[in-house]
Short mmCIF file of C-alpha atoms in Angstrom, two decimals:
data_model
loop_
_atom_site.label_atom_id
_atom_site.label_comp_id
_atom_site.label_asym_id
_atom_site.label_seq_id
_atom_site.Cartn_x
_atom_site.Cartn_y
_atom_site.Cartn_z
CA MET A 1 -19.33 0.46 -7.33
CA ARG A 2 -19.78 4.57 -7.01
CA THR A 3 -21.11 6.52 -9.43
CA LEU A 4 -20.76 10.19 -9.61
CA SER A 5 -22.79 12.71 -11.33
CA TYR A 6 -21.37 15.90 -12.64
CA SER A 7 -23.42 18.87 -14.16
CA PHE A 8 -22.28 21.12 -17.14
CA LYS A 9 -25.44 23.93 -16.89
CA SER A 10 -22.49 26.57 -16.12
CA LEU A 11 -19.50 25.47 -18.71
CA THR A 12 -19.26 27.28 -21.86
CA ASN A 13 -19.74 25.61 -25.22
CA GLY A 14 -17.41 23.15 -26.59
CA HIS A 15 -16.44 22.11 -23.11
CA GLY A 16 -18.80 18.73 -22.68
CA LYS A 17 -17.04 17.68 -26.06
CA LYS A 18 -13.30 18.25 -24.70
CA LEU A 19 -14.55 16.20 -22.02
CA ALA A 20 -15.86 13.49 -23.21
CA ASN A 21 -13.15 13.19 -25.84
CA ALA A 22 -10.65 13.13 -22.71
CA LEU A 23 -12.54 10.41 -21.17
CA LEU A 24 -12.56 8.55 -24.67
CA HIS A 25 -9.01 9.06 -24.64
CA HIS A 26 -7.69 8.38 -20.92
CA ALA A 27 -10.19 6.50 -19.09
CA PHE A 28 -8.91 2.98 -20.50
CA PRO A 29 -5.71 3.20 -22.32
CA LYS A 30 -4.35 0.70 -24.41
CA ARG A 31 -0.90 2.01 -23.87
CA HIS A 32 0.90 3.55 -20.89
CA GLN A 33 1.54 6.81 -22.59
CA LEU A 34 -2.37 7.28 -22.83
CA LEU A 35 -2.59 7.65 -18.74
CA PHE A 36 -3.95 11.33 -17.84
CA ALA A 37 -0.26 11.40 -15.62
CA TYR A 38 1.22 12.05 -19.06
CA ASP A 39 -1.04 14.90 -20.23
CA TYR A 40 -1.39 16.80 -16.75
CA ARG A 41 0.55 19.99 -16.50
CA GLY A 42 -0.83 21.27 -12.89
CA PRO A 43 1.55 22.68 -10.23
CA ASN A 44 3.70 20.05 -8.35
CA VAL A 45 3.11 20.85 -4.73
CA GLN A 46 6.47 20.09 -2.37
CA ARG A 47 5.87 20.70 0.70
CA ARG A 48 6.50 17.46 1.75
CA THR A 49 4.83 16.73 5.32
CA TYR A 50 5.21 13.47 4.97
CA SER A 51 8.95 12.98 3.74
CA THR A 52 9.46 9.96 2.56
CA PRO A 53 12.60 8.62 0.99
CA SER A 54 12.32 7.08 -2.61
CA PHE A 55 15.09 4.50 -2.57
CA ARG A 56 16.21 5.40 -5.90
CA CYS A 57 19.66 6.78 -4.65
CA GLN A 58 22.24 5.53 -2.33
CA ASP A 59 22.21 7.69 0.53
CA ASP A 60 18.20 6.28 1.20
CA TRP A 61 19.45 2.72 1.27
CA GLU A 62 22.47 3.91 3.39
CA LYS A 63 20.18 5.60 5.97
CA GLU A 64 17.84 2.27 6.45
CA LEU A 65 20.85 0.33 6.72
CA LYS A 66 22.44 2.49 9.16
CA ARG A 67 18.99 2.76 11.09
CA THR A 68 18.53 -1.23 11.41
CA LYS A 69 22.50 -1.60 12.34
CA CYS A 70 22.63 -4.10 9.82
CA PHE A 71 25.68 -6.56 9.48
CA GLY A 72 26.72 -8.94 6.93
CA TRP A 73 25.22 -7.12 4.20
CA THR A 74 26.31 -4.10 1.73
CA LEU A 75 24.84 -1.57 -0.88
CA ASN A 76 25.64 -2.93 -4.34
CA SER A 77 25.05 -0.53 -7.67
CA SER A 78 26.29 -3.03 -10.22
CA ASN A 79 22.67 -2.43 -11.95
CA ASN A 80 23.28 1.13 -12.19
CA LYS A 81 21.39 2.17 -15.64
CA PHE A 82 19.69 -1.25 -15.34
CA GLN A 83 23.01 -2.67 -16.82
CA LEU A 84 21.93 -6.59 -15.08
CA SER A 85 18.50 -6.65 -14.46
CA THR A 86 15.61 -4.70 -15.95
CA ASN A 87 13.31 -5.96 -13.01
CA LEU A 88 15.43 -4.79 -10.23
CA PRO A 89 16.10 -1.35 -8.94
CA GLN A 90 19.57 0.33 -9.65
CA PHE A 91 20.79 -0.40 -6.08
CA ILE A 92 20.20 -3.44 -4.10
CA VAL A 93 21.55 -5.01 -0.98
CA ILE A 94 23.19 -8.24 -0.96
CA GLY A 95 25.54 -10.33 1.38
CA SER A 96 28.89 -8.54 2.06
CA ALA A 97 30.64 -11.75 0.39
CA VAL A 98 29.10 -11.48 -3.21
CA ILE A 99 31.61 -9.87 -5.77
CA ASP A 100 30.40 -8.27 -8.61
CA ASN A 101 31.30 -11.36 -11.09
CA GLN A 102 29.61 -13.90 -8.97
CA LEU A 103 26.34 -11.28 -9.06
CA ARG A 104 26.39 -11.45 -12.61
CA ILE A 105 25.88 -15.31 -12.89
CA ALA A 106 23.76 -15.92 -10.15
CA MET A 107 21.16 -13.54 -11.59
CA GLN A 108 21.12 -15.54 -14.67
CA HIS A 109 20.01 -18.21 -12.39
CA PHE A 110 16.99 -17.03 -10.85
CA ARG A 111 13.69 -15.58 -12.29
CA ASN A 112 13.89 -12.03 -13.05
CA GLU A 113 17.41 -11.66 -11.59
CA ARG A 114 15.92 -11.73 -8.34
CA LEU A 115 18.65 -13.55 -6.40
CA PRO A 116 18.33 -13.23 -2.33
CA THR A 117 18.25 -9.13 -1.70
CA TRP A 118 18.25 -8.05 1.97
CA CYS A 119 15.04 -6.41 3.35
CA TRP A 120 15.69 -5.77 7.31
CA SER A 121 17.59 -6.97 9.89
CA THR A 122 17.61 -7.34 13.63
CA VAL A 123 20.02 -5.69 16.04
CA ASN A 124 21.20 -8.88 16.53
CA GLY A 125 21.84 -9.58 12.71
CA ALA A 126 19.16 -11.85 11.90
CA ALA A 127 18.38 -10.67 8.63
CA LEU A 128 14.97 -10.84 6.44
CA SER A 129 15.76 -11.30 2.66
CA ARG A 130 13.29 -12.28 -0.94
CA LYS A 131 14.40 -13.87 -3.66
CA SER A 132 12.82 -15.75 -6.68
CA ASP A 133 12.47 -19.27 -7.79
CA VAL A 134 15.31 -20.63 -9.73
CA VAL A 135 15.16 -20.96 -13.60
CA ASP A 136 16.39 -24.42 -13.70
CA PRO A 137 15.23 -26.85 -10.84
CA SER A 138 17.68 -29.34 -11.43
CA ASN A 139 20.59 -26.78 -11.37
CA LEU A 140 20.63 -25.68 -7.58
CA THR A 141 24.34 -25.08 -7.68
CA GLN A 142 24.09 -20.72 -7.38
CA GLU A 143 20.85 -21.04 -5.49
CA ASN A 144 22.69 -22.94 -2.74
CA ALA A 145 26.06 -20.56 -3.27
CA MET A 146 23.42 -17.63 -2.86
CA LEU A 147 21.86 -19.02 0.34
CA GLU A 148 25.45 -19.80 2.10
CA ILE A 149 26.34 -15.97 1.55
CA VAL A 150 22.85 -15.35 3.57
CA ARG A 151 24.23 -18.09 6.30
CA LYS A 152 27.77 -16.29 6.45
CA SER A 153 25.86 -12.61 6.74
CA HIS A 154 24.37 -13.90 10.20
CA PRO A 155 27.03 -13.01 13.29
CA CYS A 156 26.63 -16.71 14.58
CA LEU A 157 26.73 -18.67 11.05
CA ALA A 158 23.33 -19.76 11.20
CA ARG A 159 21.35 -21.12 8.77
CA PRO A 160 18.68 -18.96 7.24
CA PHE A 161 15.04 -20.52 7.38
CA ILE A 162 13.59 -20.91 4.05
CA MET A 163 9.64 -20.01 3.53
CA ASP A 164 8.58 -20.78 0.32
CA LEU A 165 5.39 -18.76 0.01
CA THR A 166 4.45 -20.21 -3.60
CA LYS A 167 3.17 -23.47 -1.59
CA ILE A 168 1.40 -21.89 1.29
CA LEU A 169 -0.01 -18.98 0.28
CA PRO A 170 -2.64 -18.19 -2.33
CA SER A 171 -1.54 -17.26 -6.02
CA PRO A 172 -2.17 -14.07 -7.56
CA LYS A 173 -5.06 -15.29 -9.73
CA ASP A 174 -6.48 -16.85 -6.67
CA VAL A 175 -6.26 -13.46 -4.91
CA SER A 176 -7.89 -12.14 -7.83
CA GLN A 177 -11.15 -14.79 -7.98
CA SER A 178 -11.40 -13.92 -4.30
CA PHE A 179 -11.70 -10.47 -4.48
CA ILE A 180 -14.15 -10.61 -7.38
CA LYS A 181 -16.44 -12.53 -5.21
CA LEU A 182 -16.10 -10.30 -2.08
CA ARG A 183 -16.51 -7.39 -4.60
CA GLU A 184 -19.82 -8.85 -5.69
CA LEU A 185 -20.64 -9.46 -1.75
CA CYS A 186 -19.73 -6.05 -0.77
CA ALA A 187 -21.32 -3.89 -3.93
CA PRO A 188 -24.84 -5.37 -4.80
CA GLU A 189 -26.59 -3.97 -7.91
CA SER A 190 -29.45 -3.07 -6.02
CA THR A 191 -31.56 -3.38 -2.58
CA ARG A 192 -33.33 -6.48 -3.39
CA GLN A 193 -29.96 -7.93 -4.03
CA PHE A 194 -28.65 -6.67 -1.16
CA TRP A 195 -31.11 -8.27 1.03
CA VAL A 196 -31.00 -11.49 -0.62
CA GLN A 197 -26.98 -11.82 -0.19
CA ASP A 198 -27.88 -10.78 3.37
CA ASN A 199 -29.78 -14.00 4.13
CA HIS A 200 -26.69 -16.34 2.95
CA PHE A 201 -23.97 -13.26 4.24
CA TYR A 202 -21.49 -15.41 6.11
CA SER A 203 -21.66 -18.44 3.72
CA LEU A 204 -20.86 -16.09 0.72
CA LEU A 205 -18.20 -14.33 2.63
CA GLU A 206 -16.75 -17.75 3.59
CA LYS A 207 -16.87 -18.87 -0.25
CA SER A 208 -14.74 -15.73 -1.40
CA LYS A 209 -12.03 -17.19 1.01
CA TRP A 210 -11.01 -13.37 1.23
CA LEU A 211 -10.55 -13.85 5.23
CA GLN A 212 -9.01 -16.87 4.69
CA TYR A 213 -5.94 -15.42 2.39
CA VAL A 214 -5.88 -12.61 4.79
CA SER A 215 -5.43 -14.94 7.74
CA SER A 216 -2.64 -17.60 5.71
CA CYS A 217 -0.71 -13.87 4.84
CA LEU A 218 -0.90 -12.63 8.90
CA GLY A 219 0.19 -16.03 9.71
CA SER A 220 2.97 -16.06 7.54
CA ALA A 221 4.18 -12.78 8.81
CA PHE A 222 3.89 -13.65 11.98
CA GLU A 223 5.87 -16.95 11.74
CA THR A 224 8.80 -14.65 9.95
CA ALA A 225 8.77 -11.90 12.44
CA TYR A 226 8.70 -14.88 15.32
CA LYS A 227 12.15 -16.15 13.87
CA LEU A 228 13.76 -13.05 12.93
CA ASN A 229 12.70 -11.99 16.82
CA GLY A 230 14.56 -15.38 17.67
CA ASN A 231 17.64 -14.47 15.59
CA THR A 232 16.67 -17.02 12.78
CA SER A 233 17.13 -15.17 9.58
CA VAL A 234 14.54 -15.64 6.93
CA VAL A 235 14.51 -16.27 3.02
CA LEU A 236 10.88 -15.55 1.50
CA GLN A 237 11.06 -17.65 -1.87
CA GLU A 238 8.31 -16.68 -4.52
CA ARG A 239 8.13 -17.67 -8.21
CA ASP A 240 8.73 -14.33 -9.17
CA GLY A 241 9.29 -12.87 -5.96
CA ARG A 242 7.46 -9.76 -6.49
CA ASP A 243 3.67 -9.99 -5.42
CA LEU A 244 3.30 -12.30 -1.71
CA CYS A 245 6.96 -11.60 -1.08
CA CYS A 246 5.67 -8.09 -1.08
CA VAL A 247 3.08 -8.53 1.16
CA VAL A 248 4.98 -11.12 3.90
CA SER A 249 7.81 -9.12 3.94
CA SER A 250 6.29 -6.33 4.62
CA LEU A 251 3.69 -7.17 7.21
CA ALA A 252 6.81 -8.94 9.11
CA GLN A 253 8.51 -5.54 9.96
CA LEU A 254 5.66 -3.85 10.62
CA MET A 255 5.01 -6.77 13.10
CA ILE A 256 8.75 -6.35 14.66
CA ASP A 257 10.07 -2.74 13.98
CA SER A 258 7.96 0.23 15.66
CA TYR A 259 9.02 2.60 12.96
CA PHE A 260 7.03 0.97 10.34
CA ARG A 261 4.02 1.97 12.36
CA SER A 262 4.04 5.52 11.83
CA ILE A 263 2.82 7.10 8.71
CA VAL A 264 6.04 7.73 7.60
CA GLY A 265 7.26 4.61 8.26
CA LEU A 266 4.57 2.93 6.26
CA GLN A 267 5.12 4.79 3.67
CA THR A 268 8.94 4.32 3.52
CA LEU A 269 8.27 0.43 3.69
CA ILE A 270 5.78 0.72 0.73
CA GLN A 271 8.38 2.41 -1.17
CA LYS A 272 10.93 0.05 -0.24
CA GLU A 273 9.46 -3.04 -0.41
CA TRP A 274 7.05 -2.43 -3.31
CA VAL A 275 7.67 0.14 -5.58
CA VAL A 276 11.56 0.12 -6.01
CA MET A 277 11.62 -3.55 -5.91
CA GLY A 278 9.15 -3.96 -8.80
CA HIS A 279 5.49 -5.06 -7.93
CA GLN A 280 3.63 -4.62 -10.86
CA PHE A 281 1.48 -2.15 -10.17
CA CYS A 282 0.55 -1.10 -13.56
CA THR A 283 -0.73 -4.71 -14.45
CA ARG A 284 -2.27 -5.88 -11.04
CA LEU A 285 -4.51 -2.75 -10.62
CA GLY A 286 -5.44 -2.70 -14.20
CA HIS A 287 -4.08 0.76 -15.16
CA ILE A 288 -3.74 -0.28 -18.67
CA ASN A 289 -6.89 -1.98 -20.66
CA ASN A 290 -5.05 -5.37 -21.65
CA THR A 291 -7.35 -8.55 -21.50
CA ASP A 292 -4.04 -10.61 -21.39
CA SER A 293 -2.61 -9.31 -18.30
CA LEU A 294 -3.72 -10.55 -14.37
CA LYS A 295 -5.25 -8.21 -12.40
CA SER A 296 -4.87 -8.76 -8.69
CA PRO A 297 -5.45 -6.40 -6.28
CA LEU A 298 -2.35 -7.91 -3.84
CA LEU A 299 -1.77 -3.68 -2.55
CA LEU A 300 -5.14 -4.37 -1.19
CA LEU A 301 -4.69 -7.49 0.40
CA PHE A 302 -1.79 -6.22 2.18
CA LEU A 303 -3.62 -3.03 3.41
CA ASP A 304 -6.48 -5.43 4.43
CA CYS A 305 -4.12 -6.98 6.76
CA VAL A 306 -2.67 -3.64 8.03
CA TRP A 307 -6.09 -2.85 9.02
CA GLN A 308 -6.66 -6.28 10.99
CA LEU A 309 -3.46 -5.24 12.75
CA LEU A 310 -5.01 -2.07 13.44
CA GLN A 311 -8.12 -3.82 15.17
CA GLN A 312 -5.66 -5.39 17.41
CA PHE A 313 -3.67 -3.19 18.60
CA PRO A 314 -5.08 0.19 18.16
CA THR A 315 -2.82 2.17 20.17
CA LYS A 316 0.73 0.77 18.41
CA PHE A 317 -0.21 2.51 15.04
CA GLU A 318 0.09 6.44 13.97
CA PHE A 319 -1.95 5.78 10.85
CA THR A 320 -5.97 5.36 10.66
CA GLU A 321 -8.42 3.47 8.72
CA THR A 322 -9.07 6.47 6.78
CA TYR A 323 -5.48 6.70 5.75
CA LEU A 324 -5.47 3.05 4.80
CA THR A 325 -8.45 3.57 2.62
CA THR A 326 -7.47 6.77 1.01
CA LEU A 327 -4.23 4.92 0.08
CA TRP A 328 -6.15 2.31 -1.85
CA ASP A 329 -8.35 4.84 -3.72
CA THR A 330 -5.27 6.83 -4.57
CA SER A 331 -3.64 3.78 -5.95
CA HIS A 332 -6.32 3.91 -9.00
CA ILE A 333 -5.73 7.86 -9.68
CA SER A 334 -3.39 8.08 -12.71
CA ILE A 335 -1.69 10.99 -12.22
CA PHE A 336 0.84 9.67 -9.39
CA ASP A 337 3.65 7.87 -10.69
CA THR A 338 4.02 5.80 -7.33
CA PHE A 339 1.97 2.83 -8.36
CA LEU A 340 1.64 3.59 -11.80
CA PHE A 341 4.43 1.39 -13.38
CA ASP A 342 5.60 -2.52 -13.12
CA CYS A 343 9.22 -1.56 -12.43
CA GLU A 344 11.87 1.15 -11.60
CA GLN A 345 13.15 0.80 -15.22
CA ASP A 346 9.71 1.74 -16.99
CA ARG A 347 9.44 4.66 -14.67
CA HIS A 348 13.36 5.97 -15.63
CA HIS A 349 12.03 5.34 -19.44
CA ALA A 350 9.06 7.19 -18.58
CA THR A 351 10.69 10.55 -17.22
CA ASN A 352 13.29 10.42 -19.97
CA ASP A 353 11.42 10.34 -22.95
CA GLY A 354 12.06 12.94 -25.24
CA THR A 355 9.04 13.50 -26.79
CA ASN A 356 6.78 13.84 -23.35
CA PRO A 357 8.36 13.37 -20.12
CA LEU A 358 6.38 12.43 -17.17
CA ILE A 359 6.34 14.44 -14.19
CA LEU A 360 6.75 12.43 -11.36
CA ARG A 361 4.45 13.33 -8.91
CA SER A 362 4.38 11.00 -5.68
CA ILE A 363 1.54 10.03 -4.10
CA TRP A 364 3.01 10.37 -0.37
CA ASN A 365 2.46 14.26 -1.19
CA TRP A 366 -0.82 14.25 0.56
CA GLU A 367 -1.03 17.88 0.35
CA GLU A 368 -1.57 18.07 -3.55
CA GLN A 369 -4.83 16.32 -2.70
CA PHE A 370 -6.04 17.51 0.36
CA LEU A 371 -5.91 20.50 3.22
CA ASP A 372 -4.04 20.39 6.61
CA ARG A 373 -7.75 19.79 8.17
CA ASP A 374 -8.52 16.50 6.32
CA LEU A 375 -4.73 15.28 7.03
CA ILE A 376 -6.00 15.07 10.53
CA GLN A 377 -7.80 11.91 9.86
CA PHE A 378 -5.02 10.36 8.74
CA HIS A 379 -3.57 10.52 12.84
CA ASN A 380 -4.63 7.84 15.42
CA PRO A 381 -5.52 9.95 18.09
CA LEU A 382 -4.47 7.12 20.36
CA TYR A 383 -0.97 7.30 19.36
CA ASN A 384 1.99 8.16 21.27
CA ALA A 385 5.13 8.39 19.21
CA SER A 386 7.07 8.82 22.70
CA ASN A 387 6.07 5.32 23.60
CA ALA A 388 6.48 3.48 20.49
CA LYS A 389 8.78 0.50 21.10
CA ASP A 390 10.39 -2.41 19.44
CA GLU A 391 8.40 -5.22 20.32
CA LEU A 392 6.82 -8.44 18.63
CA LEU A 393 2.90 -7.85 18.07
CA LYS A 394 1.60 -11.21 19.28
CA VAL A 395 -1.14 -11.35 16.43
CA SER A 396 -4.17 -13.18 16.24
CA THR A 397 -4.34 -14.81 12.88
CA GLU A 398 -7.52 -17.56 13.32
CA ILE A 399 -10.25 -16.44 10.84
CA SER A 400 -12.43 -16.32 13.80
CA CYS A 401 -10.27 -13.17 15.12
CA LEU A 402 -10.63 -11.19 11.70
CA ASN A 403 -13.26 -8.83 10.90
CA ILE A 404 -14.47 -7.45 7.63
CA TRP A 405 -12.84 -3.55 6.61
CA THR A 406 -16.54 -2.24 6.83
CA GLN A 407 -15.12 1.36 5.66
CA CYS A 408 -13.49 0.37 2.72
CA TYR A 409 -16.08 -2.25 1.45
CA TYR A 410 -19.36 -0.96 2.72
CA ARG A 411 -18.78 2.92 2.70
CA PHE A 412 -21.09 3.38 -0.40
CA LEU A 413 -23.91 1.25 0.87
CA PRO A 414 -26.27 3.49 2.32
CA THR A 415 -28.29 0.68 4.10
CA LEU A 416 -25.38 -0.44 6.29
CA GLU A 417 -24.65 3.40 7.39
CA ILE A 418 -25.38 3.98 10.86
CA SER A 419 -26.52 7.77 11.64
CA ASN A 420 -24.56 9.53 13.98
CA GLY A 421 -22.66 6.40 15.29
CA GLY A 422 -19.64 4.38 14.61
CA LYS A 423 -16.20 4.86 14.73
CA PRO A 424 -16.04 8.36 13.48
CA LEU A 425 -18.27 9.64 16.42
CA GLU A 426 -15.89 7.30 18.78
CA ASP A 427 -12.48 9.67 17.15
CA ILE A 428 -14.39 12.75 17.73
CA ALA A 429 -15.14 11.92 21.30
CA ILE A 430 -11.39 10.46 22.08
CA ARG A 431 -9.62 13.80 20.19
CA THR A 432 -12.58 15.74 22.35
CA ILE A 433 -11.15 14.22 25.42
CA ILE A 434 -7.55 14.43 24.44
CA ASN A 435 -7.94 18.17 23.83
CA GLU A 436 -9.41 18.82 26.89
CA SER A 437 -6.70 17.28 28.86
CA VAL A 438 -3.96 19.10 26.86
CA LYS A 439 -6.26 22.34 26.68
CA HIS A 440 -3.12 24.88 27.91
CA SER A 441 -1.02 23.01 25.05
CA LYS A 442 -0.23 24.95 22.00
CA SER A 443 -1.25 22.01 19.61
CA SER A 444 -5.11 21.57 21.15
CA GLN A 445 -7.62 22.41 18.84
CA LYS A 446 -11.19 22.77 19.11
CA VAL A 447 -13.33 19.81 18.39
CA CYS A 448 -17.35 20.06 17.49
CA THR A 449 -19.35 17.47 16.24
CA PRO A 450 -20.50 17.73 12.37
CA PRO A 451 -24.22 17.34 12.27
CA ASN A 452 -25.43 14.06 11.12
CA ILE A 453 -22.49 12.63 10.12
CA GLY A 454 -22.64 8.33 9.46
CA SER A 455 -20.14 5.75 9.84
CA PHE A 456 -18.70 5.74 6.77
CA PHE A 457 -17.90 9.71 7.16
CA PRO A 458 -15.71 11.19 5.87
CA PHE A 459 -16.23 9.27 2.37
CA THR A 460 -20.36 9.68 2.88
CA HIS A 461 -22.37 12.07 3.99
CA TRP A 462 -25.70 12.03 5.61
CA ARG A 463 -28.28 14.88 4.59
CA SER A 464 -28.80 17.95 6.53
CA SER A 465 -29.04 21.64 6.89
CA THR A 466 -25.48 22.19 7.49
CA SER A 467 -24.17 20.59 3.95
CA VAL A 468 -20.28 21.53 4.83
CA PRO A 469 -18.87 20.55 8.42
CA PRO A 470 -17.76 23.43 10.66
CA SER A 471 -14.05 24.87 9.67
CA THR A 472 -13.27 24.10 13.95
CA LEU A 473 -13.73 20.44 13.21
CA THR A 474 -10.22 18.30 14.04
CA ILE A 475 -12.01 15.58 11.57
CA SER A 476 -13.04 17.18 8.31
CA SER A 477 -14.44 15.72 4.94
CA LEU A 478 -11.88 13.92 2.50
CA SER A 479 -14.45 14.47 -0.25
CA LEU A 480 -13.42 16.01 -3.37
CA ASN A 481 -13.45 20.07 -3.07
CA THR A 482 -13.60 22.55 -5.88
CA SER A 483 -9.74 23.05 -6.56
CA ASP A 484 -8.67 23.03 -10.35
CA PHE A 485 -6.44 19.98 -9.11
CA GLN A 486 -9.41 18.14 -7.73
CA MET A 487 -12.05 18.61 -10.26
CA GLU A 488 -9.58 17.70 -13.22
CA THR A 489 -8.46 14.46 -11.36
CA SER A 490 -12.46 13.58 -10.66
CA LEU A 491 -13.31 14.14 -14.41
CA VAL A 492 -11.11 11.75 -15.21
CA GLU A 493 -11.40 9.34 -13.35
CA ILE A 494 -14.93 7.63 -14.05
CA THR A 495 -14.97 4.58 -11.85
CA GLU A 496 -13.93 4.02 -8.22
CA HIS A 497 -12.78 0.81 -6.81
CA LEU A 498 -13.75 -1.07 -3.74
#
């Protein structure tokens, strides 16, 4: 937990009262319409350097089907205006053999109408799909019929492998309890508590089970990717089909498809597998103050798994750990709609509200938050797009091969920060070497080392005579600047999550 302090000495009379009222109104809303996004009317930056498909239109899905050379599956628009399901998007990809009438009947037999829907395909025709459990376990007629259609979608008519994630992975409640223990370990209330916990760090870490859950998700994803690579279709099954299905499906695609290892690719993956497929972001991230809802940081679990991949394959990904940490932070800013809803229907209703329609602001428009020099930190200097190729990443999933994501979890613990050392200095050194080797290139930039930066830079700063990093830095600060947008954002976001 990080505490932010603000000075009101330069404000005119009455502004402090307005701020206090705004905090009371927006900080812990009881209703979705009380979120700050509904009242914020600042300009919407539309530069779209990182252009990401929304998958709310037919064209986006068709491009993805074409990119993967999908066979045996077709785009279906029967859920237009959410006529068949309030939990699914208006466009879904289903087996080509399914007809509309059969689709309507089958949906009624699956929890949240989540019959097998397409996620991704290999060039050989093996497909990854996901579904929920059936409503009545004693009646499997429709489930068997849908699985038979999945089998027929394979060029060799091979039976798909069914992976029941409910039986092998933690539940959202388990993940929530694990995160609470991890947070207590990584965010002690005092220095004294830190040193007490430090004496039993590994035992406390083991009791949290966080790395165990990371290992389990990576293991299930690798098994999925391995079978797909071996030309076997895989169907992921989960109770509601919108939690761990998102995690495993996304990780498997990262392991086997190099496109998703780029920045735009990862954003496309999250948009496709999490946002439009109805992961309950509003509930799981706790945007609404509701004691009856189950908060569970499944997005963080996924990002932690991605970070583990980045450590094992440092040249295979375009993005950096700073990008992943920033993505987690931004998911809690209630200005952007990307992670604000539980399903697409809720987003549709919010934007078409006659009294106070929501202005959609995509989290992927990073220019709305950061300067160009800051966005450079999102790019891995070791990544070469021209060398990217589709190959199965042979991931080590054992707990002994995993690490604690120090930047994300420890960045607000000054005791653990290394002055003038750590990953930021390594990145600067790498960028310097690269720039020197291509100094005649038009894209080369001057790089100089900022004074007294620590291992958690850019999220923290060591005190120095030079408080502002030089403008020539290739790596610069992602801290809040003084633009109106960031100031308004920071005033209403009074708590920061790990």
